[in-house]
Amino acid sequence: MKISQIITGAGKPFPSLEIVPPLRGITKNQLLDSIRPFMEFNPPYINVTSHRDEIEYVPQADGSFRKVASRKRISETAVCGAIMGEFHIETVPHLICGGADAFQIDNLLNDFRFLGISNLVALRGDCLTGEKRFTPTPGGYRYASELVEAVRKFDSDAFCIGVAAYPEKHFEAANLDTDIRNLKKKVDAGADYIITQMFFDNKVFYDFVDRCRAEGIDVPVIPGLKPISTPKQIQLLPEAFSLDIPVELTREIEKHAADKAAVYQIGQEWCLEQSRDLLAHGYKSVHYYTMGKADNVVGILRELF
Ligand code: FAD
C-alpha cells in the first residue's frame, strides 16, 4: 500500500520508523531481532536509509594513487526484502543521487518494483566523507527534484514518493525561503509527501509547515523526531544535521551529563512531549529516527500508540 493511502486511510495516529542498514557481518536474523520490538506497535512501514560507497585513494609504490571503493553496510534493497518477508509490512527504501548514474538508479528502481516495494524517499544524499560540496556522478542527478522526475519517468504510478525537508533549513541553502522554494520544486516534480529532518522545538516545525503552505506546498508533512540518548549528542546532532537544540533541553542534559541513565530519561521525556503535542495538533503520523537503538523509541511508542 502507498504511504499516501496509509495517511489518508488512518483512523488513528500511527508511528513510522527509520532504520540504518546493518554493517557487513550482521546476519539477517540479528537485523530482524533488532526490529522485532517495534512490531508490537504495528508500524505500517519502515524506512531504510541508503549509503553510498566510500571512496579511498590508496598510495601506490610508483607514487600514484589507486581509487578503491568499499561498502560498509548491507544494501537498502536487501534489508527491505528481509523486513517484508518477515513482518509483512511496507518498506520505504531511500534512493539517493550520490554515487549513482541514471542507469544504476534505473536498475535499483527495477529491483524495488520486483520486490513489490511501492514507496521510496528520493534524496540527493550526503556528501562523501571529506567532501565539502556535493558532486553529482557523471550521467546522474544533481538535485533530489531531478531524481523525483526520473522516478516518475521510470514508471509514473509505481511509487509513492517522499522527499526530505528541513524545518531549520538545509545547511547549504542561503535562507529558509529559498530552501522552501526548492522543496516546492520536488513537490512539483511529483513528490507525494514530505518527511522532515529531526527537530527539538515543535514551534519551529509548525512555523515551517505554515511557510510551506503559504508557498503552495499542499502535500502531507510528516514530522521526524529523535530522542537524545547521550550527552555527546547535544554537540554531535547540531554538527551533523545543522539544527538547534533548545536551551532548556541543553541545560538539563548538561546538568546531568555524568549520569547516563538520567540523560537517557531526559531525552526520552522531551521526545515524548514533542510527540504528544504533535498528535494533539492533529498529526496522524510521527516518524522516529532510531539510529540503531530500539529501546528509547520503544519506550516512547509504548506511551503513545
Ligand atoms: P535537495 O532537495 O536536492 O537539496 C539540496 C540543496 O540544494 C538544498 O540546499 C536545496 O535548497 C538546494 N536545491 C535543491 N534544488 C535546487 C535547485 N533546483 N537549484 C538550486 N538549489 C537547489 N542521506 C543519505 O545519504 N542517505 C539517506 O538515506 C538519507 N535519508 C534522509 C532522510 C531524511 C528524512 C532527511 C531529512 C535527510 C536524509 N539524508 C540522507 C540526508 C540528505 O541526503 C542530505 O541532507 C542532503 O544534503 C540533501 O538531500 P535533499 O534530498 O534534501 O537534497
Short mmCIF file of C-alpha atoms and ligand atoms in Angstrom, two decimals:
data_model
loop_
_atom_site.label_atom_id
_atom_site.label_comp_id
_atom_site.label_asym_id
_atom_site.label_seq_id
_atom_site.Cartn_x
_atom_site.Cartn_y
_atom_site.Cartn_z
CA MET A 1 0.00 0.00 0.00
CA LYS A 2 1.23 3.50 -0.73
CA ILE A 3 2.11 5.86 2.15
CA SER A 4 -0.32 8.45 0.79
CA GLN A 5 -3.14 5.88 1.11
CA ILE A 6 -1.97 4.86 4.59
CA ILE A 7 -2.06 8.51 5.73
CA THR A 8 -5.46 9.20 4.20
CA GLY A 9 -6.97 5.96 5.49
CA ALA A 10 -5.54 6.09 9.03
CA GLY A 11 -8.34 6.12 11.60
CA LYS A 12 -5.90 6.74 14.43
CA PRO A 13 -2.32 8.04 14.71
CA PHE A 14 0.50 5.66 13.91
CA PRO A 15 4.29 5.63 14.23
CA SER A 16 6.79 5.01 11.48
CA LEU A 17 10.44 4.21 11.93
CA GLU A 18 13.68 4.81 10.15
CA ILE A 19 16.50 2.31 10.39
CA VAL A 20 20.04 2.29 9.09
CA PRO A 21 21.11 -0.92 7.28
CA PRO A 22 23.41 -3.05 9.43
CA LEU A 23 27.15 -3.23 8.95
CA ARG A 24 28.51 -6.17 6.99
CA GLY A 25 28.81 -9.27 9.12
CA ILE A 26 25.48 -8.77 10.90
CA THR A 27 23.15 -11.63 9.99
CA LYS A 28 19.60 -11.32 8.70
CA ASN A 29 18.27 -12.77 11.96
CA GLN A 30 20.23 -10.27 14.05
CA LEU A 31 18.76 -7.46 11.96
CA LEU A 32 15.21 -8.80 12.28
CA ASP A 33 15.59 -9.31 16.02
CA SER A 34 16.61 -5.66 16.39
CA ILE A 35 13.42 -4.58 14.59
CA ARG A 36 11.05 -7.06 16.27
CA PRO A 37 10.43 -4.93 19.41
CA PHE A 38 8.76 -2.27 17.21
CA MET A 39 6.20 -4.70 15.80
CA GLU A 40 4.13 -4.50 18.98
CA PHE A 41 3.03 -1.01 17.81
CA ASN A 42 2.01 -2.05 14.29
CA PRO A 43 4.08 0.46 12.32
CA PRO A 44 2.61 0.34 8.81
CA TYR A 45 6.02 0.93 7.28
CA ILE A 46 9.73 1.16 7.97
CA ASN A 47 12.15 3.46 6.16
CA VAL A 48 15.58 2.12 5.31
CA THR A 49 18.37 4.60 4.67
CA SER A 50 20.75 4.36 1.74
CA HIS A 51 24.50 4.85 1.88
CA ARG A 52 26.85 5.45 -0.97
CA ASP A 53 30.12 3.57 -1.31
CA GLU A 54 33.13 5.02 0.49
CA ILE A 55 35.96 6.03 -1.82
CA GLU A 56 39.59 5.83 -0.71
CA TYR A 57 42.70 6.81 -2.66
CA VAL A 58 45.42 4.31 -1.75
CA PRO A 59 49.05 5.37 -2.41
CA GLN A 60 50.93 3.09 -4.83
CA ALA A 61 54.66 2.23 -4.99
CA ASP A 62 55.09 4.40 -8.12
CA GLY A 63 53.73 7.49 -6.34
CA SER A 64 50.30 7.30 -7.97
CA PHE A 65 47.02 6.67 -6.14
CA ARG A 66 44.57 3.85 -6.75
CA LYS A 67 40.86 4.55 -6.27
CA VAL A 68 39.28 1.89 -4.05
CA ALA A 69 35.56 1.70 -3.36
CA SER A 70 34.22 -0.04 -0.28
CA ARG A 71 30.78 -0.65 1.14
CA LYS A 72 30.35 -0.87 4.91
CA ARG A 73 26.68 -1.71 5.04
CA ILE A 74 24.18 -4.18 3.62
CA SER A 75 22.15 -2.59 0.81
CA GLU A 76 18.78 -0.96 1.50
CA THR A 77 17.23 -3.31 -1.09
CA ALA A 78 18.37 -6.44 0.77
CA VAL A 79 17.20 -5.01 4.11
CA CYS A 80 13.78 -4.11 2.67
CA GLY A 81 13.40 -7.63 1.24
CA ALA A 82 14.26 -9.17 4.63
CA ILE A 83 11.78 -6.97 6.55
CA MET A 84 8.95 -7.53 4.08
CA GLY A 85 9.49 -11.31 4.15
CA GLU A 86 9.46 -11.48 7.95
CA PHE A 87 6.96 -8.84 9.09
CA HIS A 88 4.74 -8.36 6.01
CA ILE A 89 4.73 -4.58 6.30
CA GLU A 90 5.64 -1.89 3.77
CA THR A 91 9.25 -0.83 3.49
CA VAL A 92 10.42 2.52 2.19
CA PRO A 93 13.94 2.42 0.77
CA HIS A 94 15.76 5.71 0.46
CA LEU A 95 17.04 6.37 -3.03
CA ILE A 96 19.97 8.77 -3.38
CA CYS A 97 21.53 10.61 -6.31
CA GLY A 98 25.03 10.35 -4.79
CA GLY A 99 27.35 7.78 -6.32
CA ALA A 100 24.97 6.52 -9.00
CA ASP A 101 24.27 7.42 -12.61
CA ALA A 102 20.86 7.28 -14.28
CA PHE A 103 21.42 3.68 -15.44
CA GLN A 104 22.21 2.47 -11.91
CA ILE A 105 19.19 4.32 -10.50
CA ASP A 106 17.03 2.67 -13.14
CA ASN A 107 18.34 -0.76 -12.08
CA LEU A 108 17.57 -0.02 -8.44
CA LEU A 109 14.03 1.04 -9.31
CA ASN A 110 13.61 -2.23 -11.19
CA ASP A 111 14.75 -4.17 -8.11
CA PHE A 112 12.35 -2.22 -5.87
CA ARG A 113 9.44 -2.91 -8.22
CA PHE A 114 10.42 -6.58 -8.47
CA LEU A 115 10.29 -6.89 -4.66
CA GLY A 116 6.83 -5.30 -4.56
CA ILE A 117 8.07 -2.07 -3.00
CA SER A 118 5.68 0.75 -3.79
CA ASN A 119 7.16 3.60 -1.74
CA LEU A 120 10.52 5.34 -1.66
CA VAL A 121 12.14 8.52 -0.40
CA ALA A 122 14.05 10.41 -3.13
CA LEU A 123 17.10 12.28 -1.84
CA ARG A 124 20.22 13.90 -3.10
CA GLY A 125 22.26 12.05 -0.47
CA ASP A 126 25.04 13.10 1.86
CA CYS A 127 28.39 14.27 0.55
CA LEU A 128 31.27 11.83 0.53
CA THR A 129 33.41 11.88 3.69
CA GLY A 130 35.81 14.82 3.33
CA GLU A 131 33.80 16.43 0.52
CA LYS A 132 32.58 19.98 1.23
CA ARG A 133 30.11 20.20 -1.65
CA PHE A 134 28.03 17.50 -3.26
CA THR A 135 29.47 16.33 -6.59
CA PRO A 136 26.95 14.66 -8.87
CA THR A 137 28.01 11.45 -10.59
CA PRO A 138 28.56 11.95 -14.33
CA GLY A 139 25.32 10.92 -16.02
CA GLY A 140 23.50 11.13 -12.67
CA TYR A 141 21.36 13.70 -10.87
CA ARG A 142 22.32 16.90 -9.07
CA TYR A 143 19.18 17.58 -7.01
CA ALA A 144 16.51 15.42 -5.43
CA SER A 145 13.93 17.16 -7.68
CA GLU A 146 15.69 15.66 -10.73
CA LEU A 147 15.55 12.24 -9.07
CA VAL A 148 11.81 12.61 -8.40
CA GLU A 149 11.33 13.39 -12.12
CA ALA A 150 13.39 10.32 -13.04
CA VAL A 151 11.32 8.06 -10.78
CA ARG A 152 8.09 9.35 -12.32
CA LYS A 153 9.56 8.86 -15.81
CA PHE A 154 10.61 5.30 -14.95
CA ASP A 155 7.02 4.41 -14.06
CA SER A 156 4.53 7.17 -13.42
CA ASP A 157 2.46 5.11 -10.99
CA ALA A 158 4.73 2.51 -9.39
CA PHE A 159 5.96 4.52 -6.41
CA CYS A 160 4.60 6.89 -3.82
CA ILE A 161 7.49 9.34 -3.44
CA GLY A 162 8.58 11.06 -0.24
CA VAL A 163 11.14 13.88 -0.12
CA ALA A 164 13.18 15.45 2.68
CA ALA A 165 12.67 18.87 4.24
CA TYR A 166 14.49 20.88 6.86
CA PRO A 167 12.44 22.97 9.33
CA GLU A 168 15.68 24.76 10.26
CA LYS A 169 16.86 24.98 6.61
CA HIS A 170 19.22 22.74 4.67
CA PHE A 171 22.78 23.72 5.57
CA GLU A 172 23.66 24.80 2.02
CA ALA A 173 20.59 26.97 1.36
CA ALA A 174 21.05 30.75 1.58
CA ASN A 175 17.87 31.11 3.65
CA LEU A 176 14.73 29.21 4.58
CA ASP A 177 12.63 30.90 1.87
CA THR A 178 14.98 29.69 -0.86
CA ASP A 179 15.05 26.23 0.65
CA ILE A 180 11.24 26.08 0.75
CA ARG A 181 11.07 27.20 -2.89
CA ASN A 182 13.46 24.34 -3.73
CA LEU A 183 11.27 22.00 -1.71
CA LYS A 184 8.33 23.08 -3.87
CA LYS A 185 10.31 22.02 -6.96
CA LYS A 186 10.39 18.49 -5.55
CA VAL A 187 6.65 18.51 -4.97
CA ASP A 188 6.01 19.97 -8.44
CA ALA A 189 8.20 17.22 -9.90
CA GLY A 190 5.83 14.63 -8.40
CA ALA A 191 6.63 14.08 -4.70
CA ASP A 192 3.60 12.84 -2.74
CA TYR A 193 4.65 13.75 0.78
CA ILE A 194 7.40 15.35 2.84
CA ILE A 195 9.32 13.97 5.76
CA THR A 196 11.32 16.31 7.94
CA GLN A 197 14.74 16.33 9.42
CA MET A 198 14.64 15.84 13.21
CA PHE A 199 13.81 18.92 15.26
CA PHE A 200 13.56 19.56 19.00
CA ASP A 201 11.23 22.54 19.11
CA ASN A 202 7.73 21.94 17.75
CA LYS A 203 7.14 25.65 17.23
CA VAL A 204 9.90 25.63 14.63
CA PHE A 205 8.11 22.77 12.86
CA TYR A 206 4.66 24.41 12.94
CA ASP A 207 6.10 27.68 11.58
CA PHE A 208 7.85 25.73 8.85
CA VAL A 209 4.65 23.95 7.82
CA ASP A 210 2.82 27.34 7.73
CA ARG A 211 5.51 28.72 5.41
CA CYS A 212 5.28 25.63 3.18
CA ARG A 213 1.51 26.05 2.91
CA ALA A 214 1.94 29.75 2.09
CA GLU A 215 4.31 28.71 -0.72
CA GLY A 216 1.59 26.44 -2.15
CA ILE A 217 3.02 23.14 -0.90
CA ASP A 218 -0.06 21.11 -0.11
CA VAL A 219 1.17 17.53 0.37
CA PRO A 220 1.33 15.90 3.84
CA VAL A 221 4.32 16.82 6.01
CA ILE A 222 5.44 14.05 8.37
CA PRO A 223 7.40 15.27 11.41
CA GLY A 224 10.65 13.43 12.17
CA LEU A 225 11.81 13.05 15.79
CA LYS A 226 14.74 11.56 17.61
CA PRO A 227 15.17 11.12 21.36
CA ILE A 228 18.56 12.30 22.57
CA SER A 229 20.24 9.42 24.38
CA THR A 230 23.77 10.58 25.30
CA PRO A 231 25.29 13.90 26.50
CA LYS A 232 27.58 13.94 23.44
CA GLN A 233 24.59 14.22 21.11
CA ILE A 234 23.96 17.84 22.10
CA GLN A 235 27.17 18.59 20.17
CA LEU A 236 27.05 15.85 17.55
CA LEU A 237 23.49 16.34 16.29
CA PRO A 238 23.82 20.10 15.58
CA GLU A 239 27.15 19.43 13.85
CA ALA A 240 25.86 16.55 11.74
CA PHE A 241 22.40 17.89 10.91
CA SER A 242 22.73 21.65 11.19
CA LEU A 243 19.98 22.05 13.77
CA ASP A 244 19.33 23.79 17.09
CA ILE A 245 18.76 22.13 20.43
CA PRO A 246 16.66 24.32 22.73
CA VAL A 247 18.46 25.96 25.67
CA GLU A 248 16.16 24.30 28.23
CA LEU A 249 16.94 20.80 26.92
CA THR A 250 20.67 21.54 26.59
CA ARG A 251 20.84 22.83 30.19
CA GLU A 252 19.02 19.80 31.58
CA ILE A 253 21.37 17.42 29.77
CA GLU A 254 24.47 19.37 30.80
CA LYS A 255 23.29 19.36 34.41
CA HIS A 256 23.03 15.55 34.41
CA ALA A 257 25.88 14.81 31.98
CA ALA A 258 27.62 12.46 34.42
CA ASP A 259 24.50 10.34 34.87
CA LYS A 260 23.88 8.31 31.70
CA ALA A 261 20.51 6.99 32.83
CA ALA A 262 19.26 10.48 33.70
CA VAL A 263 20.29 11.87 30.28
CA TYR A 264 18.56 8.98 28.57
CA GLN A 265 15.41 9.69 30.57
CA ILE A 266 15.52 13.44 29.81
CA GLY A 267 15.90 12.80 26.06
CA GLN A 268 13.08 10.29 26.07
CA GLU A 269 10.73 12.58 28.05
CA TRP A 270 11.43 15.52 25.73
CA CYS A 271 10.67 13.43 22.65
CA LEU A 272 7.55 12.03 24.29
CA GLU A 273 6.28 15.56 25.00
CA GLN A 274 7.03 16.62 21.41
CA SER A 275 5.12 13.55 20.15
CA ARG A 276 2.12 14.23 22.40
CA ASP A 277 1.98 17.82 21.21
CA LEU A 278 2.18 16.79 17.53
CA LEU A 279 -0.62 14.27 17.96
CA ALA A 280 -2.69 16.90 19.80
CA HIS A 281 -2.14 19.20 16.79
CA GLY A 282 -3.72 16.58 14.54
CA TYR A 283 -0.62 14.98 13.04
CA LYS A 284 -1.57 11.39 12.26
CA SER A 285 1.91 10.13 11.76
CA VAL A 286 5.15 10.70 13.64
CA HIS A 287 8.40 9.39 12.22
CA TYR A 288 11.15 8.23 14.60
CA TYR A 289 14.83 8.12 13.76
CA THR A 290 16.01 5.02 15.60
CA MET A 291 19.67 5.31 14.57
CA GLY A 292 20.29 1.71 15.53
CA LYS A 293 18.73 1.96 19.01
CA ALA A 294 15.34 0.44 19.73
CA ASP A 295 14.94 0.90 23.50
CA ASN A 296 14.26 4.60 23.85
CA VAL A 297 11.92 4.73 20.84
CA VAL A 298 10.07 1.63 22.07
CA GLY A 299 9.62 3.37 25.44
CA ILE A 300 8.03 6.36 23.68
CA LEU A 301 5.80 4.26 21.45
CA ARG A 302 4.55 2.31 24.46
CA GLU A 303 3.21 5.55 25.96
CA LEU A 304 1.56 6.75 22.75
CA PHE A 305 0.43 4.02 20.35
P1 FAD B 1 17.90 18.53 -2.37
O1 FAD B 1 16.45 18.63 -2.23
O2 FAD B 1 18.46 18.25 -3.71
O3 FAD B 1 18.51 19.89 -1.80
C1 FAD B 1 19.91 20.03 -1.56
C2 FAD B 1 20.27 21.52 -1.51
O4 FAD B 1 20.15 22.06 -2.82
C3 FAD B 1 19.35 22.36 -0.62
O5 FAD B 1 20.13 23.36 -0.04
C4 FAD B 1 18.34 22.94 -1.59
O6 FAD B 1 17.82 24.18 -1.13
C5 FAD B 1 19.19 23.11 -2.84
N1 FAD B 1 18.44 22.93 -4.08
C6 FAD B 1 17.52 21.98 -4.35
N2 FAD B 1 17.08 22.11 -5.62
C7 FAD B 1 17.75 23.15 -6.16
C8 FAD B 1 17.74 23.76 -7.43
N3 FAD B 1 16.96 23.31 -8.41
N4 FAD B 1 18.57 24.83 -7.62
C9 FAD B 1 19.39 25.27 -6.64
N5 FAD B 1 19.44 24.72 -5.41
C10 FAD B 1 18.62 23.68 -5.18
N6 FAD B 1 21.28 11.00 3.16
C11 FAD B 1 21.77 9.83 2.68
O7 FAD B 1 22.89 9.79 2.17
N7 FAD B 1 21.02 8.68 2.76
C12 FAD B 1 19.77 8.66 3.30
O8 FAD B 1 19.14 7.59 3.36
C13 FAD B 1 19.23 9.87 3.80
N8 FAD B 1 17.98 9.93 4.31
C14 FAD B 1 17.47 11.14 4.73
C15 FAD B 1 16.14 11.18 5.20
C16 FAD B 1 15.59 12.40 5.62
C17 FAD B 1 14.16 12.44 6.09
C18 FAD B 1 16.38 13.58 5.60
C19 FAD B 1 15.81 14.88 6.09
C20 FAD B 1 17.69 13.54 5.12
C21 FAD B 1 18.25 12.33 4.67
N9 FAD B 1 19.54 12.25 4.16
C22 FAD B 1 20.03 11.05 3.70
C23 FAD B 1 20.40 13.43 4.11
C24 FAD B 1 20.25 14.20 2.77
O9 FAD B 1 20.64 13.37 1.70
C25 FAD B 1 21.15 15.42 2.85
O10 FAD B 1 20.59 16.34 3.77
C26 FAD B 1 21.44 16.11 1.52
O11 FAD B 1 22.47 17.08 1.77
C27 FAD B 1 20.25 16.85 0.89
O12 FAD B 1 19.34 15.98 0.40
P2 FAD B 1 17.94 16.51 -0.24
O13 FAD B 1 17.29 15.34 -0.84
O14 FAD B 1 17.21 17.29 0.76
O15 FAD B 1 18.54 17.45 -1.40
#
